[in-house]
């Protein structure tokens, strides 16, 4: 009589912990993905739009997290790469009517090249000096976009048609845009996750923890610093492209230095170096400024700053760190009861 063994019960003691660890690692992302697919069918269009923008900001913060949280570099100009991706897609759509899928890799590639160029100063600069260089990029971008009015539309910006859902999908426009953003976000998180689990990820972490020790171990500091900027910019450019699809409009005033500062603040609040940090930071970037505006229309910036201070006081390691601590305590309480 043939006896079929369950994978968890019949597995050898050496393999069972690895199987259980892999199952736990993939359980949470699978549940979140299922909830993300289910959500747009249960929400009104405005809330679907808000979730779409959360996905857009999550991709941008994923790139910033790769640079700041994993490579240990600093950037106050991430919004500039976001703007470059948005304008690259907008110009392709407006001037040449390029198909929407083509604009995504082109926008990411343009931002990658620009990030590669700005990654060169990162080899020799660090700390506040590096922050000033990236901040300068965010400051001069807005006047530059306004100057080339015949291409960028100047202060008036460019108005673009949004991607229309195919007839076979049966989706409304807001749902179609949401799933486009979700597909880009899932692909981006999978790409970065694979990168961080590789030898490149170990090199970036060594660079972040101790540059001197990393160099002694054979890590090429110049190469990895430059590539960290380029990869980070590439993801910001991809997010900017999806932003153009979703909003259907780009203007220089949408990409001021405040965007770069808000993105960095959102990442710190979400949790540097964590997987959930970009998503929690994106929620913060999307909803907290609106909450601050509702609380005090005269000085929303003051309320926004106070909310950041309050969150960092309660969760010094970010919301992801706070969630991990609370989950650990809950598991500990359950274990003691058992």
Coordinates of C-alpha atoms in Angstrom, one line a residue:
X1 CA 0.0 0.0 0.0
X2 CA 1.5 3.3 -1.1
X3 CA 1.7 5.9 1.6
X4 CA 1.8 9.6 0.6
X5 CA 3.7 11.9 3.0
X6 CA 2.9 15.5 3.6
X7 CA 5.7 17.9 2.7
X8 CA 5.7 19.4 6.2
X9 CA 5.3 16.2 8.2
X10 CA 7.4 13.8 6.1
X11 CA 10.2 16.2 5.4
X12 CA 13.5 15.5 7.1
X13 CA 14.3 17.5 10.2
X14 CA 17.0 19.4 8.3
X15 CA 14.7 20.5 5.5
X16 CA 11.6 21.2 7.6
X17 CA 12.9 24.5 9.2
X18 CA 13.9 25.8 5.8
X19 CA 10.4 24.9 4.4
X20 CA 8.7 26.6 7.3
X21 CA 10.9 29.7 7.0
X22 CA 10.1 30.0 3.2
X23 CA 6.4 29.5 3.9
X24 CA 6.4 32.3 6.5
X25 CA 8.4 34.6 4.2
X26 CA 6.0 34.3 1.3
X27 CA 2.8 34.2 3.4
X28 CA 2.5 37.9 4.2
X29 CA 3.3 39.1 0.6
X30 CA 0.8 36.7 -0.8
X31 CA -1.9 37.9 1.5
X32 CA -1.1 41.6 0.7
X33 CA -1.1 40.9 -3.0
X34 CA -4.5 39.2 -2.8
X35 CA -5.9 42.1 -0.8
X36 CA -4.4 44.6 -3.3
X37 CA -6.1 42.8 -6.2
X38 CA -9.4 42.7 -4.4
X39 CA -9.4 46.3 -3.2
X40 CA -10.3 48.3 -6.4
X41 CA -13.5 46.3 -6.8
X42 CA -14.7 47.4 -3.4
X43 CA -13.8 51.1 -3.3
X44 CA -15.1 54.2 -4.9
X45 CA -13.1 55.7 -7.8
X46 CA -11.5 58.4 -5.6
X47 CA -10.2 55.9 -3.1
X48 CA -8.9 53.7 -5.9
X49 CA -7.0 56.8 -7.2
X50 CA -5.5 57.3 -3.7
X51 CA -4.3 53.7 -3.6
X52 CA -2.9 54.1 -7.1
X53 CA -0.8 57.1 -5.9
X54 CA 0.3 55.1 -2.9
X55 CA 1.7 52.5 -5.3
X56 CA 3.4 55.2 -7.4
X57 CA 5.1 56.7 -4.3
X58 CA 6.0 53.2 -3.0
X59 CA 8.1 52.5 -6.2
X60 CA 9.8 55.9 -5.8
X61 CA 10.5 55.3 -2.1
X62 CA 11.8 51.8 -3.0
X63 CA 14.5 53.4 -5.0
X64 CA 15.3 55.9 -2.3
X65 CA 15.4 53.1 0.2
X66 CA 17.9 51.2 -1.9
X67 CA 20.2 54.2 -1.9
X68 CA 19.7 55.5 1.7
X69 CA 18.6 52.5 3.6
X70 CA 20.8 49.8 2.0
X71 CA 23.7 51.7 0.5
X72 CA 24.1 54.3 3.2
X73 CA 24.1 57.3 0.9
X74 CA 22.0 60.4 1.2
X75 CA 19.9 62.2 -1.4
X76 CA 17.7 65.3 -1.2
X77 CA 17.1 65.3 -4.9
X78 CA 15.1 62.2 -5.4
X79 CA 12.1 64.2 -6.6
X80 CA 14.2 65.4 -9.5
X81 CA 14.6 61.8 -10.8
X82 CA 10.9 61.3 -10.3
X83 CA 10.3 64.5 -12.5
X84 CA 12.7 63.3 -15.2
X85 CA 10.8 60.1 -15.6
X86 CA 7.5 61.9 -15.6
X87 CA 8.6 64.4 -18.2
X88 CA 10.3 61.8 -20.3
X89 CA 7.1 59.9 -20.6
X90 CA 5.0 63.0 -21.1
X91 CA 7.2 64.3 -24.0
X92 CA 7.2 60.9 -25.7
X93 CA 3.4 60.8 -25.5
X94 CA 2.8 64.5 -26.4
X95 CA 5.4 64.9 -29.2
X96 CA 5.5 61.4 -30.8
X97 CA 2.4 59.6 -29.5
X98 CA 4.6 56.7 -28.4
X99 CA 2.7 53.7 -27.1
X100 CA 2.3 53.8 -23.3
X101 CA 4.2 50.6 -22.6
X102 CA 7.3 52.0 -24.4
X103 CA 7.4 55.1 -22.3
X104 CA 8.1 53.0 -19.1
X105 CA 11.5 51.6 -20.1
X106 CA 12.5 54.8 -21.8
X107 CA 11.7 56.9 -18.7
X108 CA 13.5 54.4 -16.5
X109 CA 16.6 54.4 -18.8
X110 CA 16.8 58.2 -19.0
X111 CA 16.6 58.5 -15.2
X112 CA 19.2 55.7 -14.9
X113 CA 21.7 57.6 -17.1
X114 CA 21.1 60.8 -15.1
X115 CA 21.6 58.9 -11.8
X116 CA 24.8 57.4 -13.2
X117 CA 26.1 60.9 -13.9
X118 CA 25.1 62.3 -10.5
X119 CA 26.5 59.1 -8.8
X120 CA 30.0 60.2 -9.8
X121 CA 30.2 62.9 -7.0
X122 CA 29.1 60.3 -4.5
X123 CA 32.5 58.6 -4.9
X124 CA 34.3 61.6 -3.4
X125 CA 31.5 63.2 -1.3
X126 CA 29.6 62.0 1.7
X127 CA 27.3 63.3 4.4
X128 CA 26.2 66.9 4.2
X129 CA 28.3 67.6 1.1
X130 CA 26.6 64.9 -0.8
X131 CA 23.2 66.1 0.4
X132 CA 24.0 69.6 -0.8
X133 CA 24.9 68.3 -4.3
X134 CA 21.6 66.3 -4.6
X135 CA 19.6 69.2 -3.2
X136 CA 21.1 71.5 -5.8
X137 CA 19.8 69.2 -8.5
X138 CA 16.2 69.4 -7.1
X139 CA 16.5 73.2 -6.9
X140 CA 17.6 74.0 -10.4
X141 CA 15.3 71.4 -12.1
X142 CA 12.1 73.5 -11.8
X143 CA 13.6 76.7 -13.5
X144 CA 15.2 74.5 -16.1
X145 CA 11.8 72.8 -17.0
X146 CA 10.2 76.2 -17.3
X147 CA 12.9 77.6 -19.5
X148 CA 12.4 75.0 -22.3
X149 CA 8.8 75.9 -22.8
X150 CA 8.6 74.6 -26.4
X151 CA 9.3 71.0 -25.1
X152 CA 8.1 70.9 -21.6
X153 CA 5.1 73.3 -21.9
X154 CA 6.7 75.7 -19.4
X155 CA 4.7 76.8 -16.4
X156 CA 1.5 75.6 -18.1
X157 CA 2.8 72.0 -18.3
X158 CA 1.5 69.3 -20.6
X159 CA -1.9 67.7 -20.6
X160 CA -2.0 64.1 -21.8
X161 CA -4.6 61.4 -22.4
X162 CA -4.7 58.6 -19.8
X163 CA -4.3 54.9 -20.8
X164 CA -7.7 53.5 -21.7
X165 CA -8.6 50.1 -20.4
X166 CA -9.0 47.4 -23.2
X167 CA -12.5 46.3 -23.9
X168 CA -11.8 42.7 -22.9
X169 CA -10.8 43.7 -19.4
X170 CA -14.2 45.0 -18.3
X171 CA -12.4 47.5 -16.0
X172 CA -13.2 51.1 -15.4
X173 CA -10.4 53.7 -16.1
X174 CA -9.5 54.1 -12.4
X175 CA -9.2 50.3 -11.9
X176 CA -7.1 49.9 -15.1
X177 CA -4.7 52.6 -13.9
X178 CA -4.5 50.9 -10.5
X179 CA -3.6 47.6 -11.9
X180 CA -0.9 49.1 -14.2
X181 CA 0.6 50.8 -11.1
X182 CA 0.3 47.5 -9.1
X183 CA 2.1 45.6 -11.9
X184 CA 5.0 48.1 -11.9
X185 CA 5.1 48.0 -8.1
X186 CA 5.2 44.2 -7.9
X187 CA 7.9 44.0 -10.6
X188 CA 10.0 46.7 -8.8
X189 CA 9.8 45.0 -5.4
X190 CA 10.6 41.6 -6.9
X191 CA 13.6 43.1 -8.7
X192 CA 15.0 44.9 -5.7
X193 CA 14.4 41.9 -3.5
X194 CA 16.3 39.7 -5.8
X195 CA 19.1 42.3 -6.0
X196 CA 19.4 42.6 -2.2
X197 CA 19.6 38.8 -1.8
X198 CA 22.5 38.6 -4.2
X199 CA 26.2 39.4 -3.9
X200 CA 25.3 43.0 -4.8
X201 CA 23.1 43.4 -1.8
X202 CA 25.8 42.1 0.5
X203 CA 28.2 44.6 -1.0
X204 CA 25.8 47.5 -0.5
X205 CA 25.2 46.6 3.1
X206 CA 29.0 46.3 3.7
X207 CA 29.3 49.8 2.1
X208 CA 26.6 51.1 4.4
X209 CA 28.0 49.6 7.6
X210 CA 31.7 50.5 7.2
X211 CA 33.3 51.8 4.0
X212 CA 36.8 51.1 5.1
X213 CA 36.1 47.5 6.0
X214 CA 34.1 47.0 2.8
X215 CA 37.1 48.2 0.7
X216 CA 39.4 45.8 2.6
X217 CA 37.0 43.0 1.8
X218 CA 37.3 43.8 -1.9
X219 CA 34.2 45.9 -2.5
X220 CA 34.7 48.5 -5.2
X221 CA 33.3 51.5 -3.5
X222 CA 33.2 53.8 -6.6
X223 CA 31.3 51.2 -8.7
X224 CA 28.7 50.4 -6.1
X225 CA 28.1 54.0 -5.0
X226 CA 27.6 55.0 -8.6
X227 CA 25.3 52.1 -9.3
X228 CA 23.3 52.6 -6.2
X229 CA 22.5 56.2 -7.4
X230 CA 21.7 54.9 -10.9
X231 CA 19.4 52.1 -9.6
X232 CA 17.6 54.4 -7.3
X233 CA 17.1 57.0 -10.0
X234 CA 15.8 54.3 -12.4
X235 CA 13.1 53.3 -10.0
X236 CA 12.2 56.9 -9.4
X237 CA 12.0 57.4 -13.1
X238 CA 9.7 54.4 -13.5
X239 CA 7.5 55.9 -10.7
X240 CA 7.4 59.2 -12.5
X241 CA 6.3 57.6 -15.7
X242 CA 3.4 55.8 -14.0
X243 CA 2.6 59.2 -12.3
X244 CA 2.1 60.7 -15.8
X245 CA -0.2 57.9 -16.8
X246 CA -2.3 58.3 -13.7
X247 CA -2.5 62.1 -13.5
X248 CA -2.5 62.9 -17.2
X249 CA -0.7 66.1 -16.5
X250 CA 2.8 67.3 -15.7
X251 CA 3.9 70.7 -14.5
X252 CA 7.2 72.0 -13.1
X253 CA 5.5 73.2 -9.9
X254 CA 4.5 69.5 -9.2
X255 CA 8.2 68.6 -8.7
X256 CA 9.6 71.3 -6.4
X257 CA 12.2 70.6 -3.8
X258 CA 9.4 70.0 -1.3
X259 CA 8.7 66.7 -3.1
X260 CA 12.3 65.5 -2.5
X261 CA 12.1 66.4 1.1
X262 CA 8.7 64.8 1.6
X263 CA 9.9 61.6 0.0
X264 CA 12.9 61.4 2.3
X265 CA 10.7 62.2 5.3
X266 CA 8.3 59.5 4.2
X267 CA 11.0 56.9 3.9
X268 CA 12.4 57.7 7.4
X269 CA 9.0 57.5 8.9
X270 CA 8.2 54.3 7.1
X271 CA 11.5 52.7 8.1
X272 CA 14.9 52.8 6.5
X273 CA 16.3 49.6 5.2
X274 CA 13.1 47.6 5.7
X275 CA 10.9 45.9 3.1
X276 CA 7.7 47.4 4.4
X277 CA 9.3 50.9 4.8
X278 CA 8.6 52.2 1.2
X279 CA 4.9 51.1 1.4
X280 CA 4.3 52.6 4.9
X281 CA 6.2 55.7 3.8
X282 CA 4.1 56.0 0.7
X283 CA 0.9 55.9 2.8
X284 CA 2.4 58.6 4.9
X285 CA 3.3 60.8 1.9
X286 CA -0.1 60.3 0.3
X287 CA -2.4 60.9 3.3
X288 CA -0.6 62.9 6.0
X289 CA -0.2 66.2 4.0
X290 CA -4.0 66.1 3.4
X291 CA -4.6 65.5 7.1
X292 CA -2.3 68.4 8.0
X293 CA -4.2 70.6 5.5
X294 CA -7.6 69.7 7.1
X295 CA -6.3 70.3 10.6
X296 CA -4.8 73.7 9.9
X297 CA -5.4 75.4 6.5
X298 CA -3.2 78.4 7.5
X299 CA -0.1 76.4 8.3
X300 CA -0.3 72.8 7.1
X301 CA 3.5 72.6 7.0
X302 CA 3.7 73.1 10.7
X303 CA 1.2 70.3 11.4
X304 CA 3.0 68.1 8.9
X305 CA 6.3 68.7 10.7
X306 CA 4.8 68.1 14.1
X307 CA 3.2 64.8 12.9
X308 CA 6.7 63.7 11.7
X309 CA 8.2 64.5 15.1
X310 CA 5.4 62.6 16.9
X311 CA 5.9 59.5 14.7
X312 CA 9.6 59.5 15.2
X313 CA 9.3 59.9 18.9
X314 CA 7.0 56.9 19.1
X315 CA 8.8 54.9 16.5
X316 CA 12.5 55.9 16.2
X317 CA 13.2 53.1 13.7
X318 CA 10.1 53.9 11.7
X319 CA 6.6 52.5 11.4
X320 CA 8.1 49.2 10.1
X321 CA 10.2 48.8 13.2
X322 CA 7.3 49.6 15.4
X323 CA 5.1 47.0 13.7
X324 CA 7.9 44.4 14.0
X325 CA 8.2 45.2 17.8
X326 CA 4.5 44.9 18.4
X327 CA 4.3 41.7 16.4
X328 CA 7.2 40.2 18.4
X329 CA 5.5 41.1 21.7
X330 CA 2.2 39.7 20.5
X331 CA 3.9 36.4 19.5
X332 CA 5.7 36.3 22.8
X333 CA 2.4 36.8 24.8
X334 CA 0.8 34.0 22.8
X335 CA 3.8 31.7 23.3
X336 CA 3.7 32.3 27.1
X337 CA 0.0 31.5 27.3
X338 CA 0.6 28.2 25.5

